[in-house]
mmCIF file with all atom_site columns, C-alpha atoms in Angstrom:
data_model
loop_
_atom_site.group_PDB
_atom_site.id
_atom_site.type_symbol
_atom_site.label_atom_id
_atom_site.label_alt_id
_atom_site.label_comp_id
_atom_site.label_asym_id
_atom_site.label_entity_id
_atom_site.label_seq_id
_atom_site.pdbx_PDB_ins_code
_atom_site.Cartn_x
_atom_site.Cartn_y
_atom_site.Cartn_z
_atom_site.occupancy
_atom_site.B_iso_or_equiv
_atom_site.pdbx_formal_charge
_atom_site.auth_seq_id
_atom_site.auth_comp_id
_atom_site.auth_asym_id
_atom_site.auth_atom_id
_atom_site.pdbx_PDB_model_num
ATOM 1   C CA . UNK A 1 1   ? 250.272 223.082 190.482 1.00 0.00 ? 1   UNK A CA 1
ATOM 2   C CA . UNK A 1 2   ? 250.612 224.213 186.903 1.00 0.00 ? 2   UNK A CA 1
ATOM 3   C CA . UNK A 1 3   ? 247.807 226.985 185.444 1.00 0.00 ? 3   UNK A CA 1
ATOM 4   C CA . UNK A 1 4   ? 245.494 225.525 183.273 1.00 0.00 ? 4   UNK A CA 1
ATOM 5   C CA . UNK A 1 5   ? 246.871 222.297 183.124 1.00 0.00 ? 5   UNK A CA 1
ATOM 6   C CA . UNK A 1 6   ? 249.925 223.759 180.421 1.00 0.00 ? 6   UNK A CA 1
ATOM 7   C CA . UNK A 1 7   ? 252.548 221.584 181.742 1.00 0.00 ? 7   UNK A CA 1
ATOM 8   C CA . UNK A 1 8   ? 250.296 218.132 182.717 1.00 0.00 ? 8   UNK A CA 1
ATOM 9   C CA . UNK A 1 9   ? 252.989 215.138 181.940 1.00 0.00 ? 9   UNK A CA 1
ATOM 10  C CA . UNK A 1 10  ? 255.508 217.289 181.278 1.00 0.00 ? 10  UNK A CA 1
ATOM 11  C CA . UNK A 1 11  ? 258.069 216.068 183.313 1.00 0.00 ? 11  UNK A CA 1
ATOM 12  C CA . UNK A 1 12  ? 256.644 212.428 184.186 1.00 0.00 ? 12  UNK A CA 1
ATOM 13  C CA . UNK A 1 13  ? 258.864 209.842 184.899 1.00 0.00 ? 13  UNK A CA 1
ATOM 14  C CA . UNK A 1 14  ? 261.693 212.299 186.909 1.00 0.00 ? 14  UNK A CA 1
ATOM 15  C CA . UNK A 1 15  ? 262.958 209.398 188.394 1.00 0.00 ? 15  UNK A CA 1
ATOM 16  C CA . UNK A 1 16  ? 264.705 208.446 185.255 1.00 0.00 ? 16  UNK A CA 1
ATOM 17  C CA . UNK A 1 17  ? 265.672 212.026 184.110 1.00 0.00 ? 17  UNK A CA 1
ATOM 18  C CA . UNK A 1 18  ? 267.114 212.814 187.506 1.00 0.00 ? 18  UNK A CA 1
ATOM 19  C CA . UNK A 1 19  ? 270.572 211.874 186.716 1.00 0.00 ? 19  UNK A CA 1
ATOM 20  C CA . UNK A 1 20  ? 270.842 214.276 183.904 1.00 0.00 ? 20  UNK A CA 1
ATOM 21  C CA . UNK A 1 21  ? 269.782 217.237 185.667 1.00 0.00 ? 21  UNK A CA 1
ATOM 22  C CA . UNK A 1 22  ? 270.537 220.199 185.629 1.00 0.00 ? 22  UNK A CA 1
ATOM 23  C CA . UNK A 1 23  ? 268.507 220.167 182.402 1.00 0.00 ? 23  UNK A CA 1
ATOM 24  C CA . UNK A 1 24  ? 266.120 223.134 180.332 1.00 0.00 ? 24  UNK A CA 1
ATOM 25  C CA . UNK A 1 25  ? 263.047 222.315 177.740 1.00 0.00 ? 25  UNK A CA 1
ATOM 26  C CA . UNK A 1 26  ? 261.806 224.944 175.418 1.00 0.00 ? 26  UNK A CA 1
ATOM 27  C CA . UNK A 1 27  ? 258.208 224.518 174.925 1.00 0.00 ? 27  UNK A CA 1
ATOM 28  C CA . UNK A 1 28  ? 255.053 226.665 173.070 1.00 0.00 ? 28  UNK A CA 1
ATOM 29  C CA . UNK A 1 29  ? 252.761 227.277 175.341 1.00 0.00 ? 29  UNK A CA 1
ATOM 30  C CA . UNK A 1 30  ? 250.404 228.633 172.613 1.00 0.00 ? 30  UNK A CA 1
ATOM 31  C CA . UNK A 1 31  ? 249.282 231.813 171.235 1.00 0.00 ? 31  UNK A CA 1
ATOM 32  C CA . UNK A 1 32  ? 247.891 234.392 173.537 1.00 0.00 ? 32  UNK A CA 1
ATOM 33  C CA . UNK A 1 33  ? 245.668 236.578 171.409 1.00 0.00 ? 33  UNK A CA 1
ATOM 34  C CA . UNK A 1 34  ? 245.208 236.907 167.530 1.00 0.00 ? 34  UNK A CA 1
ATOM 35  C CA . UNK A 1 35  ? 243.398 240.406 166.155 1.00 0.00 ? 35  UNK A CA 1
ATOM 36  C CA . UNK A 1 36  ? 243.498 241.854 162.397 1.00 0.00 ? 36  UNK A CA 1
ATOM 37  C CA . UNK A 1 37  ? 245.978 243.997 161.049 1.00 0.00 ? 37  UNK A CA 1
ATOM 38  C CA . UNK A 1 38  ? 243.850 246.292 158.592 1.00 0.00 ? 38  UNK A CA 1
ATOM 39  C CA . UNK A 1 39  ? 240.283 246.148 157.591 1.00 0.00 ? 39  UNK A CA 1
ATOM 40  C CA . UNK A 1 40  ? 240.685 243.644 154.984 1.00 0.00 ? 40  UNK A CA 1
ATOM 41  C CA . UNK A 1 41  ? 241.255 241.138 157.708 1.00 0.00 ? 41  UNK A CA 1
ATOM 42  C CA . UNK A 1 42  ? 243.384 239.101 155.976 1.00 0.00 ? 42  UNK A CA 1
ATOM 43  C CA . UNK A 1 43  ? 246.428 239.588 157.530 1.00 0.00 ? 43  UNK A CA 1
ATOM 44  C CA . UNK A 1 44  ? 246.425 238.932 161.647 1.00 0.00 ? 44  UNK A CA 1
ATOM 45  C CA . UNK A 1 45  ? 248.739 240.232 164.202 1.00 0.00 ? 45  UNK A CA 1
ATOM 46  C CA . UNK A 1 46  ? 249.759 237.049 166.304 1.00 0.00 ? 46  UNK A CA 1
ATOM 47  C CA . UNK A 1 47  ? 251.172 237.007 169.738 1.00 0.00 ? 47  UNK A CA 1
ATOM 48  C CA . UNK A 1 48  ? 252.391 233.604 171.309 1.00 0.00 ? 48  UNK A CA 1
ATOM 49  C CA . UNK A 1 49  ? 254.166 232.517 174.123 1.00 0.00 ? 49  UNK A CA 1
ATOM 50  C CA . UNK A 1 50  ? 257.230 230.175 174.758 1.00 0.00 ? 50  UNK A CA 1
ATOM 51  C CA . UNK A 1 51  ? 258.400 228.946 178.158 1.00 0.00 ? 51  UNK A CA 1
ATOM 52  C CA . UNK A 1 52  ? 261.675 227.077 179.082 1.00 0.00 ? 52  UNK A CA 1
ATOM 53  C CA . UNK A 1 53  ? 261.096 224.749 182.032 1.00 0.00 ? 53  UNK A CA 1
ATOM 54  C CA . UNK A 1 54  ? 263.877 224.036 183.970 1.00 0.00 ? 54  UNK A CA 1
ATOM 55  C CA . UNK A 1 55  ? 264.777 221.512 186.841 1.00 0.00 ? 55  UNK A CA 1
ATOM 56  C CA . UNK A 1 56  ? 267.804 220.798 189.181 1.00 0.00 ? 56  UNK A CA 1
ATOM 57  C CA . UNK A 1 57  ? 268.035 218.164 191.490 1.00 0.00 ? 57  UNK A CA 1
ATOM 58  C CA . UNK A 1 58  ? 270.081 217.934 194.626 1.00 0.00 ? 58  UNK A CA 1
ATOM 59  C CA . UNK A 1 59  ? 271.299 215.609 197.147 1.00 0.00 ? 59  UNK A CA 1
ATOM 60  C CA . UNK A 1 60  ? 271.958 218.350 199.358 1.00 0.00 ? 60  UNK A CA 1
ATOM 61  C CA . UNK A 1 61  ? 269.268 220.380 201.524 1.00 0.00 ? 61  UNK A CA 1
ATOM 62  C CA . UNK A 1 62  ? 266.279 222.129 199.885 1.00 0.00 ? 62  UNK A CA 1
ATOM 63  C CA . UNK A 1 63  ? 268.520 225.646 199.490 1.00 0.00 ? 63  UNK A CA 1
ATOM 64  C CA . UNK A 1 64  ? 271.508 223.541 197.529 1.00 0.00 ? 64  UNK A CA 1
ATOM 65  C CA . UNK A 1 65  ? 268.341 223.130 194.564 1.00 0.00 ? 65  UNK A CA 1
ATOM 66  C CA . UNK A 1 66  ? 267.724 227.448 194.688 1.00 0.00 ? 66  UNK A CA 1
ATOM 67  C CA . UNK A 1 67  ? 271.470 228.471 194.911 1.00 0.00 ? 67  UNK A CA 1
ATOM 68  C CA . UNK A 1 68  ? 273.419 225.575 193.920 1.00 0.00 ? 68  UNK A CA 1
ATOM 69  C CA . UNK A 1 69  ? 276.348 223.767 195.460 1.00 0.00 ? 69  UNK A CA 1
ATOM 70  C CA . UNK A 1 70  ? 280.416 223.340 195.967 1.00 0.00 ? 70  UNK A CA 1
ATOM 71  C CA . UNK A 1 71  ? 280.440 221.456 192.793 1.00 0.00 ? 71  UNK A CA 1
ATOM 72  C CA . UNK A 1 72  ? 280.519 222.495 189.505 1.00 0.00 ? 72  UNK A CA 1
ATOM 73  C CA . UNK A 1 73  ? 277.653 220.128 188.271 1.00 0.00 ? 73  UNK A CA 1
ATOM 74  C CA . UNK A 1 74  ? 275.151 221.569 191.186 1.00 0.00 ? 74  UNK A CA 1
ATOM 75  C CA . UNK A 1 75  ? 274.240 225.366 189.274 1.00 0.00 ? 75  UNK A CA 1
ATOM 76  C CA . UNK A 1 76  ? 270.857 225.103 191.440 1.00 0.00 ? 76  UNK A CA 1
ATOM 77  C CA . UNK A 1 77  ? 267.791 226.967 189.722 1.00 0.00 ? 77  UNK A CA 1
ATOM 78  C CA . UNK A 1 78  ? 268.289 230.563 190.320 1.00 0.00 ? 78  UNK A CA 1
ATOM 79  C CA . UNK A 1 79  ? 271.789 230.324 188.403 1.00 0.00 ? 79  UNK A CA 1
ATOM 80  C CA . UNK A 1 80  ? 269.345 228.553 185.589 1.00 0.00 ? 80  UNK A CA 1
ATOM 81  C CA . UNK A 1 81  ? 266.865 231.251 185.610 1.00 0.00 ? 81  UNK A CA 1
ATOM 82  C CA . UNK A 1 82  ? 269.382 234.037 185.474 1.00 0.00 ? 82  UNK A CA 1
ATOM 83  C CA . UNK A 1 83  ? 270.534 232.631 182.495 1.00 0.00 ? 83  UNK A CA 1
ATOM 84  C CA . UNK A 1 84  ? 268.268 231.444 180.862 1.00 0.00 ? 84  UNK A CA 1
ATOM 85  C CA . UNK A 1 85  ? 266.518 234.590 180.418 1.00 0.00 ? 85  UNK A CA 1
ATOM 86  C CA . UNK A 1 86  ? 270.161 236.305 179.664 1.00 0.00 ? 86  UNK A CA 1
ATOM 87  C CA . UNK A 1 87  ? 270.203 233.447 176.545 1.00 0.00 ? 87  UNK A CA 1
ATOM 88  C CA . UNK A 1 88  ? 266.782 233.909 175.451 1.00 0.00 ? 88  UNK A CA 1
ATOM 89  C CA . UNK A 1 89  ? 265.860 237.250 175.569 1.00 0.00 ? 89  UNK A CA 1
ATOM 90  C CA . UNK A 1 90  ? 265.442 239.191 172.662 1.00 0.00 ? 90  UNK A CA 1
ATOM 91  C CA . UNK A 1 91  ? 266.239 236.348 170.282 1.00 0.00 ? 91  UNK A CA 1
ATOM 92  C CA . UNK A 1 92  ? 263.821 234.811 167.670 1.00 0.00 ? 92  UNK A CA 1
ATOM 93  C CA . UNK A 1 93  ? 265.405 231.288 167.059 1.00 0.00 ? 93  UNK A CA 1
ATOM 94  C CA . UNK A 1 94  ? 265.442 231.166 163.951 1.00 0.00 ? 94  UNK A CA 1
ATOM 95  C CA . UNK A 1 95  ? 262.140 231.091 163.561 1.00 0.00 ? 95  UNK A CA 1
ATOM 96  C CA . UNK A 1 96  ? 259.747 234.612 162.010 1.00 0.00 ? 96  UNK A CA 1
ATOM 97  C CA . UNK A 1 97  ? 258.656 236.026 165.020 1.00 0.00 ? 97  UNK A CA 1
ATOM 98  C CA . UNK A 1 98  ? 259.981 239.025 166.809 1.00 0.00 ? 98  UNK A CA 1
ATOM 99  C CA . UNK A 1 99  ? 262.646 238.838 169.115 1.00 0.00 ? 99  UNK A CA 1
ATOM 100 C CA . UNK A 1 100 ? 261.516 237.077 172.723 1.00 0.00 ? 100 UNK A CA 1
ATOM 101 C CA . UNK A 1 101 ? 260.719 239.627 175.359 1.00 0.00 ? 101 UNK A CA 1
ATOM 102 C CA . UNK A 1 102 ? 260.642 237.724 178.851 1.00 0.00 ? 102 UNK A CA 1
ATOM 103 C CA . UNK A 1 103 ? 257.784 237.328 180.531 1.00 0.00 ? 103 UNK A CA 1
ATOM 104 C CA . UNK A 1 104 ? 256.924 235.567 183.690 1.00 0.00 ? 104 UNK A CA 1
ATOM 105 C CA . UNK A 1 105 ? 259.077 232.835 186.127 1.00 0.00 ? 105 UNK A CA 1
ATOM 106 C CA . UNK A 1 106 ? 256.891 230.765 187.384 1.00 0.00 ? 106 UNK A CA 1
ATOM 107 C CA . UNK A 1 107 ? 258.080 228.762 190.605 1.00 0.00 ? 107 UNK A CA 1
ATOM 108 C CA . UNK A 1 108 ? 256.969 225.938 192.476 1.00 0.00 ? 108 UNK A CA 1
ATOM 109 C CA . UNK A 1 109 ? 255.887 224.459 189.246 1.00 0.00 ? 109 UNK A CA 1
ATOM 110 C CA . UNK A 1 110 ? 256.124 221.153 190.717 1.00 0.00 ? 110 UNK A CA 1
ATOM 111 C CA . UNK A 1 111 ? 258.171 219.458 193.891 1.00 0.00 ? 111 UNK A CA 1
ATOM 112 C CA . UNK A 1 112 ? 259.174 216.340 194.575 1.00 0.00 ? 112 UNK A CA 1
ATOM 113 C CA . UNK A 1 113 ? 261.115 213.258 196.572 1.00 0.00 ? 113 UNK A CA 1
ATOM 114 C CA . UNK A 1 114 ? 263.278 211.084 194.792 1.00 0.00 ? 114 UNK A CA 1
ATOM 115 C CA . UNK A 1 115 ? 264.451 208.748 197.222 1.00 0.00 ? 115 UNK A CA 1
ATOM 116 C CA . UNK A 1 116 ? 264.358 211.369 200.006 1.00 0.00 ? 116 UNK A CA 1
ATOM 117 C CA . UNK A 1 117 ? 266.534 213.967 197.613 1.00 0.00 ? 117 UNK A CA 1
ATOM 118 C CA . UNK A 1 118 ? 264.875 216.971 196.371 1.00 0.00 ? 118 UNK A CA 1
ATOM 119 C CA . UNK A 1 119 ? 263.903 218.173 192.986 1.00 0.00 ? 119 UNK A CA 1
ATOM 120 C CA . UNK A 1 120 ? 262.829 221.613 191.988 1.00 0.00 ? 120 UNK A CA 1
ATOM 121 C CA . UNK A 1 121 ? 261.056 222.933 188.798 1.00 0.00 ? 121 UNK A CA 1
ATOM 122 C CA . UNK A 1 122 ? 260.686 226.622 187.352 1.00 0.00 ? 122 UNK A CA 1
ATOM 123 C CA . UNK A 1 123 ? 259.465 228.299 184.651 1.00 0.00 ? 123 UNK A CA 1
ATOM 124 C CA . UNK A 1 124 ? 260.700 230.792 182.859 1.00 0.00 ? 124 UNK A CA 1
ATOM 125 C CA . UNK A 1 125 ? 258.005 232.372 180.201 1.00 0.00 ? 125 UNK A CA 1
ATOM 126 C CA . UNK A 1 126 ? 258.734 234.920 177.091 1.00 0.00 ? 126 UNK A CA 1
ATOM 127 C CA . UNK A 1 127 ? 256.452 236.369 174.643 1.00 0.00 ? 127 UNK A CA 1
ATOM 128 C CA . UNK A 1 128 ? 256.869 237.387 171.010 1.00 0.00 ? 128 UNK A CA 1
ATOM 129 C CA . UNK A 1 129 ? 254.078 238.510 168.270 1.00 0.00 ? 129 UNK A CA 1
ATOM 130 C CA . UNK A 1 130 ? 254.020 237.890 164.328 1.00 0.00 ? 130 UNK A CA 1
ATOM 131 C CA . UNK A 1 131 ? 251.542 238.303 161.019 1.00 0.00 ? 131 UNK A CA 1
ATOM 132 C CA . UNK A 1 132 ? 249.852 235.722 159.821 1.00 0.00 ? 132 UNK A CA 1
ATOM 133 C CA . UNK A 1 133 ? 248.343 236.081 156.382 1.00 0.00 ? 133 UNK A CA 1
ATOM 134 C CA . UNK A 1 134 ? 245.140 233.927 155.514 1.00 0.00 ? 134 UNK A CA 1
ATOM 135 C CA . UNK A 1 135 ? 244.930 232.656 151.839 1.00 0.00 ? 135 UNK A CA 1
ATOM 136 C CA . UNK A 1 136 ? 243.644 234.888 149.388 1.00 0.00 ? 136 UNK A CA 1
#
């Protein structure tokens, strides 16, 4: 199950999307913490939090999802993982915020049977801060 509820819905209807997997969403997950930058509190230092859920699917026994498989479309979740936080970290995309730092992977986010197959669901958190000003 999913802490506090940050991922509810998020990958409803896997039935349909199971054909496309391998497959990666980048989602906020919201910001962490917000405190003032100088007395004048108008200015706040802003941290926040991204995640990049990813899924595989696999007709293939449970370790086939993890590692992957003898063909090139089955990457299994720990190649994911590996790269995903390879490809994300330290970059800001596009966006002004300091570069991602990675943060948690989460596993077991969710499991489930699709017709007896198996598909697995991770994770992968990273964390970045910015300054917010308030109008004057």
């Amino acid at each position: 199950m999913c802490r506090g509820g940050s991922y509810g819905g998020a990958l409803e209807g896997v039935g349909a999307i199971a054909r496309v997997l391998p497959a990666c969403w980048v989602t906020f997950l919201g910001v962490q913490q917000t405190q003032p930058v100088s007395t004048h509190k108008h200015r706040f230092y802003t941290s926040g939090r991204f995640s990049v859920l990813l899924a595989a699917y696999s007709v293939r026994e449970e370790a086939a999802q993890r590692k992957g498989g003898p063909a090139r479309d089955e990457v299994g979740c720990n190649r994911l993982i590996r790269a995903i936080r390879r490809l994300m970290n330290r970059q800001d995309m596009g966006l002004p915020v300091e570069p991602l730092l990675p943060g948690w992977v989460r596993s077991s986010l969710f499991s489930a049977c699709l017709n007896s197959d198996a598909l697995a669901a991770y994770s992968c958190e990273f964390d970045t801060v910015w300054v917010e000003e308030a109008l004057g």
